[in-house]
Amino acid sequence: MLKIRAHHFLCMQGFQGYGYNEEFVENMGKVIKYINSKENLNITLLDSCDDICTPCTNNKGGKCVDSNKVNVMDEKVLKKLNLKSGEVVSAAKLFSLVNKKINTKNSAAEICGTCSWHKECLWFSKLKD
């Protein structure tokens, strides 16, 4: 079962090939493709390094060196979705909840406004003000 941190359910929808290094980009693409190919796929939701983070240059021994920023993003997503780290939820439900409860630029900016990729994020750019 895949383990995915909460804020990555925003990132995966806006991903277009940018990342921390080539391995991260390749891995993110594979994870997205896998999730999209599996109907009713269950995911373990996390608020820490996950299966996407594995090749990230900020992942040092399973801990994110940028944890202050990304942990807050995860906490905000979990709170908005009324979920907890460790819960097992279908990917389809997670994407649906994200798009239902975080559906404006303002609500997304509260979570990912400090993200270095939000200006390139297709999901963020499609949101209305």
mmCIF file of N, CA and C in Angstrom:
data_model
loop_
_atom_site.group_PDB
_atom_site.id
_atom_site.type_symbol
_atom_site.label_atom_id
_atom_site.label_comp_id
_atom_site.label_asym_id
_atom_site.label_seq_id
_atom_site.Cartn_x
_atom_site.Cartn_y
_atom_site.Cartn_z
ATOM 1 N N MET A 1 0.845 -1.178 0.000
ATOM 2 C CA MET A 1 0.000 0.000 0.000
ATOM 3 C C MET A 1 0.891 1.241 0.000
ATOM 4 N N LEU A 2 0.550 2.175 -0.863
ATOM 5 C CA LEU A 2 1.308 3.423 -0.925
ATOM 6 C C LEU A 2 1.062 4.250 0.330
ATOM 7 N N LYS A 3 2.100 4.954 0.730
ATOM 8 C CA LYS A 3 2.026 5.899 1.841
ATOM 9 C C LYS A 3 2.309 7.271 1.250
ATOM 10 N N ILE A 4 1.330 8.167 1.360
ATOM 11 C CA ILE A 4 1.438 9.492 0.751
ATOM 12 C C ILE A 4 1.103 10.554 1.784
ATOM 13 N N ARG A 5 1.964 11.571 1.871
ATOM 14 C CA ARG A 5 1.701 12.663 2.807
ATOM 15 C C ARG A 5 0.572 13.537 2.269
ATOM 16 N N ALA A 6 -0.175 14.143 3.171
ATOM 17 C CA ALA A 6 -1.420 14.840 2.848
ATOM 18 C C ALA A 6 -1.260 15.917 1.771
ATOM 19 N N HIS A 7 -0.264 16.772 1.877
ATOM 20 C CA HIS A 7 -0.179 17.872 0.920
ATOM 21 C C HIS A 7 0.160 17.396 -0.490
ATOM 22 N N HIS A 8 0.678 16.191 -0.630
ATOM 23 C CA HIS A 8 0.976 15.677 -1.970
ATOM 24 C C HIS A 8 -0.280 15.443 -2.803
ATOM 25 N N PHE A 9 -1.456 15.388 -2.165
ATOM 26 C CA PHE A 9 -2.691 15.258 -2.938
ATOM 27 C C PHE A 9 -3.054 16.560 -3.639
ATOM 28 N N LEU A 10 -2.440 17.648 -3.253
ATOM 29 C CA LEU A 10 -2.534 18.892 -4.013
ATOM 30 C C LEU A 10 -1.468 18.863 -5.111
ATOM 31 N N CYS A 11 -0.239 18.547 -4.721
ATOM 32 C CA CYS A 11 0.901 18.551 -5.641
ATOM 33 C C CYS A 11 0.702 17.630 -6.841
ATOM 34 N N MET A 12 0.173 16.442 -6.581
ATOM 35 C CA MET A 12 0.022 15.473 -7.673
ATOM 36 C C MET A 12 -0.905 15.985 -8.758
ATOM 37 N N GLN A 13 -1.871 16.824 -8.393
ATOM 38 C CA GLN A 13 -2.812 17.345 -9.379
ATOM 39 C C GLN A 13 -2.219 18.476 -10.218
ATOM 40 N N GLY A 14 -1.165 19.105 -9.715
ATOM 41 C CA GLY A 14 -0.565 20.219 -10.440
ATOM 42 C C GLY A 14 0.804 19.916 -11.004
ATOM 43 N N PHE A 15 1.264 18.697 -10.807
ATOM 44 C CA PHE A 15 2.615 18.303 -11.211
ATOM 45 C C PHE A 15 2.774 18.351 -12.729
ATOM 46 N N GLN A 16 3.874 18.959 -13.152
ATOM 47 C CA GLN A 16 4.181 18.996 -14.583
ATOM 48 C C GLN A 16 5.668 18.791 -14.857
ATOM 49 N N GLY A 17 6.347 18.093 -13.973
ATOM 50 C CA GLY A 17 7.713 17.704 -14.251
ATOM 51 C C GLY A 17 8.793 18.517 -13.582
ATOM 52 N N TYR A 18 8.413 19.398 -12.667
ATOM 53 C CA TYR A 18 9.417 20.125 -11.895
ATOM 54 C C TYR A 18 9.674 19.362 -10.599
ATOM 55 N N GLY A 19 10.877 19.488 -10.075
ATOM 56 C CA GLY A 19 11.163 18.806 -8.827
ATOM 57 C C GLY A 19 12.546 19.113 -8.321
ATOM 58 N N TYR A 20 12.887 18.467 -7.244
ATOM 59 C CA TYR A 20 14.144 18.730 -6.548
ATOM 60 C C TYR A 20 15.348 18.134 -7.266
ATOM 61 N N ASN A 21 15.113 17.036 -7.974
ATOM 62 C CA ASN A 21 16.148 16.410 -8.786
ATOM 63 C C ASN A 21 15.461 15.467 -9.789
ATOM 64 N N GLU A 22 16.224 14.922 -10.701
ATOM 65 C CA GLU A 22 15.672 14.061 -11.754
ATOM 66 C C GLU A 22 14.987 12.824 -11.176
ATOM 67 N N GLU A 23 15.582 12.256 -10.146
ATOM 68 C CA GLU A 23 15.010 11.061 -9.526
ATOM 69 C C GLU A 23 13.666 11.365 -8.872
ATOM 70 N N PHE A 24 13.575 12.525 -8.233
ATOM 71 C CA PHE A 24 12.310 12.923 -7.616
ATOM 72 C C PHE A 24 11.237 13.069 -8.686
ATOM 73 N N VAL A 25 11.547 13.757 -9.763
ATOM 74 C CA VAL A 25 10.591 13.979 -10.857
ATOM 75 C C VAL A 25 10.128 12.645 -11.430
ATOM 76 N N GLU A 26 11.060 11.749 -11.679
ATOM 77 C CA GLU A 26 10.717 10.435 -12.226
ATOM 78 C C GLU A 26 9.822 9.655 -11.264
ATOM 79 N N ASN A 27 10.177 9.663 -9.991
ATOM 80 C CA ASN A 27 9.398 8.949 -8.991
ATOM 81 C C ASN A 27 7.995 9.538 -8.854
ATOM 82 N N MET A 28 7.897 10.856 -8.806
ATOM 83 C CA MET A 28 6.587 11.510 -8.697
ATOM 84 C C MET A 28 5.712 11.104 -9.881
ATOM 85 N N GLY A 29 6.276 11.121 -11.064
ATOM 86 C CA GLY A 29 5.535 10.716 -12.257
ATOM 87 C C GLY A 29 5.043 9.274 -12.167
ATOM 88 N N LYS A 30 5.896 8.381 -11.676
ATOM 89 C CA LYS A 30 5.519 6.964 -11.531
ATOM 90 C C LYS A 30 4.402 6.792 -10.508
ATOM 91 N N VAL A 31 4.501 7.495 -9.387
ATOM 92 C CA VAL A 31 3.477 7.384 -8.347
ATOM 93 C C VAL A 31 2.139 7.890 -8.875
ATOM 94 N N ILE A 32 2.141 9.014 -9.551
ATOM 95 C CA ILE A 32 0.908 9.571 -10.110
ATOM 96 C C ILE A 32 0.302 8.601 -11.118
ATOM 97 N N LYS A 33 1.129 8.066 -11.995
ATOM 98 C CA LYS A 33 0.646 7.120 -13.008
ATOM 99 C C LYS A 33 0.052 5.877 -12.342
ATOM 100 N N TYR A 34 0.714 5.373 -11.320
ATOM 101 C CA TYR A 34 0.233 4.191 -10.606
ATOM 102 C C TYR A 34 -1.124 4.470 -9.957
ATOM 103 N N ILE A 35 -1.230 5.587 -9.253
ATOM 104 C CA ILE A 35 -2.493 5.948 -8.598
ATOM 105 C C ILE A 35 -3.606 6.088 -9.635
ATOM 106 N N ASN A 36 -3.321 6.751 -10.722
ATOM 107 C CA ASN A 36 -4.331 6.964 -11.762
ATOM 108 C C ASN A 36 -4.743 5.675 -12.460
ATOM 109 N N SER A 37 -3.897 4.658 -12.420
ATOM 110 C CA SER A 37 -4.200 3.397 -13.110
ATOM 111 C C SER A 37 -4.964 2.407 -12.235
ATOM 112 N N LYS A 38 -5.119 2.705 -10.965
ATOM 113 C CA LYS A 38 -5.743 1.768 -10.027
ATOM 114 C C LYS A 38 -7.041 2.340 -9.468
ATOM 115 N N GLU A 39 -8.150 1.772 -9.888
ATOM 116 C CA GLU A 39 -9.438 2.192 -9.359
ATOM 117 C C GLU A 39 -9.570 1.675 -7.926
ATOM 118 N N ASN A 40 -10.106 2.483 -7.047
ATOM 119 C CA ASN A 40 -10.331 2.114 -5.643
ATOM 120 C C ASN A 40 -9.047 1.801 -4.882
ATOM 121 N N LEU A 41 -7.946 2.411 -5.263
ATOM 122 C CA LEU A 41 -6.669 2.210 -4.575
ATOM 123 C C LEU A 41 -6.711 2.877 -3.198
ATOM 124 N N ASN A 42 -6.381 2.117 -2.178
ATOM 125 C CA ASN A 42 -6.293 2.682 -0.840
ATOM 126 C C ASN A 42 -4.888 3.203 -0.591
ATOM 127 N N ILE A 43 -4.821 4.293 0.152
ATOM 128 C CA ILE A 43 -3.579 4.996 0.466
ATOM 129 C C ILE A 43 -3.502 5.158 1.983
ATOM 130 N N THR A 44 -2.311 4.987 2.537
ATOM 131 C CA THR A 44 -2.099 5.371 3.936
ATOM 132 C C THR A 44 -1.676 6.830 3.922
ATOM 133 N N LEU A 45 -2.458 7.662 4.550
ATOM 134 C CA LEU A 45 -2.235 9.100 4.575
ATOM 135 C C LEU A 45 -1.223 9.425 5.676
ATOM 136 N N LEU A 46 -0.222 10.242 5.342
ATOM 137 C CA LEU A 46 0.842 10.586 6.293
ATOM 138 C C LEU A 46 1.005 12.089 6.468
ATOM 139 N N ASP A 47 1.737 12.440 7.515
ATOM 140 C CA ASP A 47 2.172 13.826 7.725
ATOM 141 C C ASP A 47 3.695 13.856 7.882
ATOM 142 N N SER A 48 4.354 12.966 7.150
ATOM 143 C CA SER A 48 5.815 12.844 7.194
ATOM 144 C C SER A 48 6.291 12.285 5.856
ATOM 145 N N CYS A 49 7.593 12.067 5.719
ATOM 146 C CA CYS A 49 8.134 11.566 4.458
ATOM 147 C C CYS A 49 7.369 10.323 3.999
ATOM 148 N N ASP A 50 7.177 10.243 2.694
ATOM 149 C CA ASP A 50 6.332 9.209 2.107
ATOM 150 C C ASP A 50 7.007 8.552 0.911
ATOM 151 N N ASP A 51 6.226 7.835 0.120
ATOM 152 C CA ASP A 51 6.764 7.151 -1.051
ATOM 153 C C ASP A 51 7.174 8.121 -2.163
ATOM 154 N N ILE A 52 6.663 9.320 -2.156
ATOM 155 C CA ILE A 52 7.075 10.335 -3.135
ATOM 156 C C ILE A 52 8.394 10.966 -2.696
ATOM 157 N N CYS A 53 8.584 11.140 -1.404
ATOM 158 C CA CYS A 53 9.768 11.816 -0.855
ATOM 159 C C CYS A 53 11.060 11.003 -0.971
ATOM 160 N N THR A 54 10.954 9.717 -1.178
ATOM 161 C CA THR A 54 12.121 8.836 -1.106
ATOM 162 C C THR A 54 13.365 9.415 -1.802
ATOM 163 N N PRO A 55 13.288 9.848 -3.082
ATOM 164 C CA PRO A 55 14.502 10.360 -3.731
ATOM 165 C C PRO A 55 14.737 11.870 -3.578
ATOM 166 N N CYS A 56 13.914 12.543 -2.793
ATOM 167 C CA CYS A 56 14.036 13.995 -2.655
ATOM 168 C C CYS A 56 15.349 14.358 -1.957
ATOM 169 N N THR A 57 15.983 15.406 -2.432
ATOM 170 C CA THR A 57 17.235 15.866 -1.833
ATOM 171 C C THR A 57 17.035 16.394 -0.413
ATOM 172 N N ASN A 58 15.802 16.743 -0.044
ATOM 173 C CA ASN A 58 15.508 17.207 1.312
ATOM 174 C C ASN A 58 15.241 16.057 2.279
ATOM 175 N N ASN A 59 15.173 14.833 1.764
ATOM 176 C CA ASN A 59 14.923 13.657 2.607
ATOM 177 C C ASN A 59 16.269 13.127 3.110
ATOM 178 N N LYS A 60 16.492 13.305 4.373
ATOM 179 C CA LYS A 60 17.733 12.843 5.007
ATOM 180 C C LYS A 60 17.387 11.788 6.051
ATOM 181 N N GLY A 61 17.574 10.533 5.688
ATOM 182 C CA GLY A 61 17.287 9.440 6.607
ATOM 183 C C GLY A 61 15.819 9.327 6.985
ATOM 184 N N GLY A 62 14.931 9.649 6.052
ATOM 185 C CA GLY A 62 13.498 9.556 6.317
ATOM 186 C C GLY A 62 12.900 10.778 6.984
ATOM 187 N N LYS A 63 13.706 11.805 7.153
ATOM 188 C CA LYS A 63 13.236 13.065 7.746
ATOM 189 C C LYS A 63 13.461 14.194 6.744
ATOM 190 N N CYS A 64 12.483 15.053 6.614
ATOM 191 C CA CYS A 64 12.596 16.187 5.691
ATOM 192 C C CYS A 64 13.364 17.322 6.363
ATOM 193 N N VAL A 65 14.395 17.811 5.683
ATOM 194 C CA VAL A 65 15.154 18.934 6.246
ATOM 195 C C VAL A 65 14.354 20.232 6.186
ATOM 196 N N ASP A 66 13.280 20.227 5.411
ATOM 197 C CA ASP A 66 12.391 21.380 5.312
ATOM 198 C C ASP A 66 11.083 21.086 6.053
ATOM 199 N N SER A 67 11.183 20.287 7.115
ATOM 200 C CA SER A 67 9.986 19.780 7.791
ATOM 201 C C SER A 67 9.123 20.876 8.403
ATOM 202 N N ASN A 68 9.706 21.975 8.840
ATOM 203 C CA ASN A 68 8.881 23.043 9.416
ATOM 204 C C ASN A 68 7.825 23.500 8.428
ATOM 205 N N LYS A 69 8.208 23.672 7.180
ATOM 206 C CA LYS A 69 7.268 24.145 6.159
ATOM 207 C C LYS A 69 6.312 23.038 5.713
ATOM 208 N N VAL A 70 6.840 21.885 5.342
ATOM 209 C CA VAL A 70 5.981 20.847 4.763
ATOM 210 C C VAL A 70 5.097 20.168 5.811
ATOM 211 N N ASN A 71 5.567 20.046 7.040
ATOM 212 C CA ASN A 71 4.717 19.473 8.081
ATOM 213 C C ASN A 71 3.503 20.352 8.349
ATOM 214 N N VAL A 72 3.699 21.661 8.310
ATOM 215 C CA VAL A 72 2.583 22.589 8.489
ATOM 216 C C VAL A 72 1.595 22.440 7.326
ATOM 217 N N MET A 73 2.115 22.264 6.128
ATOM 218 C CA MET A 73 1.230 22.057 4.976
ATOM 219 C C MET A 73 0.395 20.795 5.176
ATOM 220 N N ASP A 74 1.031 19.705 5.599
ATOM 221 C CA ASP A 74 0.301 18.459 5.854
ATOM 222 C C ASP A 74 -0.760 18.652 6.935
ATOM 223 N N GLU A 75 -0.392 19.309 8.023
ATOM 224 C CA GLU A 75 -1.332 19.541 9.115
ATOM 225 C C GLU A 75 -2.551 20.322 8.646
ATOM 226 N N LYS A 76 -2.330 21.338 7.825
ATOM 227 C CA LYS A 76 -3.440 22.152 7.325
ATOM 228 C C LYS A 76 -4.353 21.345 6.403
ATOM 229 N N VAL A 77 -3.768 20.517 5.554
ATOM 230 C CA VAL A 77 -4.586 19.682 4.663
ATOM 231 C C VAL A 77 -5.393 18.693 5.502
ATOM 232 N N LEU A 78 -4.749 18.015 6.432
ATOM 233 C CA LEU A 78 -5.457 17.047 7.274
ATOM 234 C C LEU A 78 -6.613 17.708 8.016
ATOM 235 N N LYS A 79 -6.381 18.901 8.547
ATOM 236 C CA LYS A 79 -7.434 19.612 9.267
ATOM 237 C C LYS A 79 -8.591 19.958 8.339
ATOM 238 N N LYS A 80 -8.286 20.480 7.157
ATOM 239 C CA LYS A 80 -9.347 20.841 6.199
ATOM 240 C C LYS A 80 -10.152 19.625 5.764
ATOM 241 N N LEU A 81 -9.490 18.476 5.644
ATOM 242 C CA LEU A 81 -10.173 17.263 5.189
ATOM 243 C C LEU A 81 -10.775 16.470 6.352
ATOM 244 N N ASN A 82 -10.515 16.916 7.581
ATOM 245 C CA ASN A 82 -10.992 16.238 8.777
ATOM 246 C C ASN A 82 -10.497 14.790 8.821
ATOM 247 N N LEU A 83 -9.201 14.616 8.546
ATOM 248 C CA LEU A 83 -8.565 13.300 8.557
ATOM 249 C C LEU A 83 -7.342 13.338 9.461
ATOM 250 N N LYS A 84 -6.800 12.161 9.752
ATOM 251 C CA LYS A 84 -5.615 12.054 10.600
ATOM 252 C C LYS A 84 -4.523 11.257 9.897
ATOM 253 N N SER A 85 -3.288 11.564 10.216
ATOM 254 C CA SER A 85 -2.159 10.798 9.706
ATOM 255 C C SER A 85 -2.322 9.344 10.136
ATOM 256 N N GLY A 86 -2.039 8.434 9.214
ATOM 257 C CA GLY A 86 -2.162 7.012 9.488
ATOM 258 C C GLY A 86 -3.466 6.402 8.992
ATOM 259 N N GLU A 87 -4.449 7.255 8.675
ATOM 260 C CA GLU A 87 -5.717 6.732 8.158
ATOM 261 C C GLU A 87 -5.516 6.140 6.767
ATOM 262 N N VAL A 88 -6.280 5.106 6.486
ATOM 263 C CA VAL A 88 -6.287 4.495 5.158
ATOM 264 C C VAL A 88 -7.555 4.966 4.451
ATOM 265 N N VAL A 89 -7.353 5.623 3.304
ATOM 266 C CA VAL A 89 -8.460 6.215 2.553
ATOM 267 C C VAL A 89 -8.213 5.957 1.078
ATOM 268 N N SER A 90 -9.272 5.838 0.300
ATOM 269 C CA SER A 90 -9.077 5.635 -1.133
ATOM 270 C C SER A 90 -8.518 6.911 -1.754
ATOM 271 N N ALA A 91 -7.672 6.739 -2.734
ATOM 272 C CA ALA A 91 -7.086 7.886 -3.433
ATOM 273 C C ALA A 91 -8.185 8.738 -4.057
ATOM 274 N N ALA A 92 -9.197 8.085 -4.632
ATOM 275 C CA ALA A 92 -10.294 8.825 -5.263
ATOM 276 C C ALA A 92 -10.996 9.725 -4.249
ATOM 277 N N LYS A 93 -11.229 9.203 -3.053
ATOM 278 C CA LYS A 93 -11.883 10.005 -2.016
ATOM 279 C C LYS A 93 -10.989 11.166 -1.596
ATOM 280 N N LEU A 94 -9.695 10.923 -1.476
ATOM 281 C CA LEU A 94 -8.774 11.992 -1.081
ATOM 282 C C LEU A 94 -8.750 13.115 -2.115
ATOM 283 N N PHE A 95 -8.656 12.758 -3.385
ATOM 284 C CA PHE A 95 -8.674 13.794 -4.427
ATOM 285 C C PHE A 95 -9.999 14.549 -4.406
ATOM 286 N N SER A 96 -11.094 13.823 -4.217
ATOM 287 C CA SER A 96 -12.407 14.452 -4.170
ATOM 288 C C SER A 96 -12.509 15.427 -2.997
ATOM 289 N N LEU A 97 -12.076 14.996 -1.823
ATOM 290 C CA LEU A 97 -12.107 15.870 -0.648
ATOM 291 C C LEU A 97 -11.251 17.116 -0.838
ATOM 292 N N VAL A 98 -10.051 16.919 -1.373
ATOM 293 C CA VAL A 98 -9.159 18.062 -1.615
ATOM 294 C C VAL A 98 -9.848 19.083 -2.516
ATOM 295 N N ASN A 99 -10.432 18.600 -3.601
ATOM 296 C CA ASN A 99 -11.027 19.523 -4.571
ATOM 297 C C ASN A 99 -12.349 20.115 -4.111
ATOM 298 N N LYS A 100 -12.976 19.492 -3.148
ATOM 299 C CA LYS A 100 -14.214 20.023 -2.578
ATOM 300 C C LYS A 100 -13.925 21.044 -1.491
ATOM 301 N N LYS A 101 -12.918 20.770 -0.650
ATOM 302 C CA LYS A 101 -12.671 21.604 0.526
ATOM 303 C C LYS A 101 -11.558 22.634 0.341
ATOM 304 N N ILE A 102 -10.740 22.445 -0.671
ATOM 305 C CA ILE A 102 -9.666 23.410 -0.965
ATOM 306 C C ILE A 102 -9.874 23.806 -2.422
ATOM 307 N N ASN A 103 -10.818 24.713 -2.649
ATOM 308 C CA ASN A 103 -11.280 24.958 -4.012
ATOM 309 C C ASN A 103 -11.167 26.403 -4.483
ATOM 310 N N THR A 104 -10.433 27.215 -3.743
ATOM 311 C CA THR A 104 -10.166 28.583 -4.182
ATOM 312 C C THR A 104 -8.673 28.858 -4.054
ATOM 313 N N LYS A 105 -8.219 29.866 -4.764
ATOM 314 C CA LYS A 105 -6.808 30.240 -4.649
ATOM 315 C C LYS A 105 -6.469 30.626 -3.208
ATOM 316 N N ASN A 106 -7.391 31.321 -2.546
ATOM 317 C CA ASN A 106 -7.136 31.731 -1.160
ATOM 318 C C ASN A 106 -7.006 30.529 -0.243
ATOM 319 N N SER A 107 -7.910 29.549 -0.360
ATOM 320 C CA SER A 107 -7.830 28.383 0.525
ATOM 321 C C SER A 107 -6.577 27.559 0.232
ATOM 322 N N ALA A 108 -6.182 27.487 -1.025
ATOM 323 C CA ALA A 108 -4.958 26.764 -1.380
ATOM 324 C C ALA A 108 -3.721 27.530 -0.927
ATOM 325 N N ALA A 109 -3.738 28.841 -1.077
ATOM 326 C CA ALA A 109 -2.587 29.651 -0.674
ATOM 327 C C ALA A 109 -2.329 29.553 0.823
ATOM 328 N N GLU A 110 -3.372 29.345 1.621
ATOM 329 C CA GLU A 110 -3.196 29.146 3.060
ATOM 330 C C GLU A 110 -2.329 27.924 3.335
ATOM 331 N N ILE A 111 -2.387 26.951 2.439
ATOM 332 C CA ILE A 111 -1.633 25.711 2.608
ATOM 333 C C ILE A 111 -0.306 25.764 1.879
ATOM 334 N N CYS A 112 -0.347 26.105 0.603
ATOM 335 C CA CYS A 112 0.858 25.966 -0.219
ATOM 336 C C CYS A 112 1.398 27.281 -0.762
ATOM 337 N N GLY A 113 0.995 28.371 -0.170
ATOM 338 C CA GLY A 113 1.483 29.674 -0.616
ATOM 339 C C GLY A 113 2.981 29.852 -0.458
ATOM 340 N N THR A 114 3.587 29.120 0.467
ATOM 341 C CA THR A 114 5.034 29.214 0.673
ATOM 342 C C THR A 114 5.803 28.162 -0.127
ATOM 343 N N CYS A 115 5.091 27.308 -0.842
ATOM 344 C CA CYS A 115 5.737 26.248 -1.629
ATOM 345 C C CYS A 115 6.522 26.853 -2.781
ATOM 346 N N SER A 116 7.722 26.343 -2.979
ATOM 347 C CA SER A 116 8.567 26.869 -4.059
ATOM 348 C C SER A 116 8.029 26.518 -5.441
ATOM 349 N N TRP A 117 7.070 25.592 -5.533
ATOM 350 C CA TRP A 117 6.544 25.160 -6.830
ATOM 351 C C TRP A 117 5.161 25.721 -7.133
ATOM 352 N N HIS A 118 4.548 26.465 -6.239
ATOM 353 C CA HIS A 118 3.149 26.831 -6.460
ATOM 354 C C HIS A 118 2.933 27.708 -7.684
ATOM 355 N N LYS A 119 3.928 28.462 -8.100
ATOM 356 C CA LYS A 119 3.769 29.287 -9.305
ATOM 357 C C LYS A 119 3.741 28.445 -10.580
ATOM 358 N N GLU A 120 4.342 27.258 -10.536
ATOM 359 C CA GLU A 120 4.329 26.345 -11.674
ATOM 360 C C GLU A 120 3.193 25.324 -11.602
ATOM 361 N N CYS A 121 2.474 25.312 -10.503
ATOM 362 C CA CYS A 121 1.471 24.286 -10.233
ATOM 363 C C CYS A 121 0.211 24.493 -11.075
ATOM 364 N N LEU A 122 -0.104 23.522 -11.910
ATOM 365 C CA LEU A 122 -1.289 23.596 -12.763
ATOM 366 C C LEU A 122 -2.578 23.577 -11.943
ATOM 367 N N TRP A 123 -2.596 22.797 -10.868
ATOM 368 C CA TRP A 123 -3.792 22.731 -10.029
ATOM 369 C C TRP A 123 -4.067 24.097 -9.403
ATOM 370 N N PHE A 124 -3.061 24.720 -8.826
ATOM 371 C CA PHE A 124 -3.217 26.028 -8.187
ATOM 372 C C PHE A 124 -3.670 27.074 -9.203
ATOM 373 N N SER A 125 -3.063 27.044 -10.389
ATOM 374 C CA SER A 125 -3.387 28.059 -11.398
ATOM 375 C C SER A 125 -4.816 27.957 -11.918
ATOM 376 N N LYS A 126 -5.439 26.781 -11.801
ATOM 377 C CA LYS A 126 -6.813 26.594 -12.277
ATOM 378 C C LYS A 126 -7.857 27.034 -11.265
ATOM 379 N N LEU A 127 -7.446 27.230 -10.028
ATOM 380 C CA LEU A 127 -8.403 27.621 -8.993
ATOM 381 C C LEU A 127 -8.874 29.056 -9.195
ATOM 382 N N LYS A 128 -10.105 29.298 -8.821
ATOM 383 C CA LYS A 128 -10.665 30.651 -8.906
ATOM 384 C C LYS A 128 -10.343 31.414 -7.628
ATOM 385 N N ASP A 129 -10.343 32.739 -7.750
ATOM 386 C CA ASP A 129 -10.062 33.601 -6.591
ATOM 387 C C ASP A 129 -11.169 33.555 -5.563
#
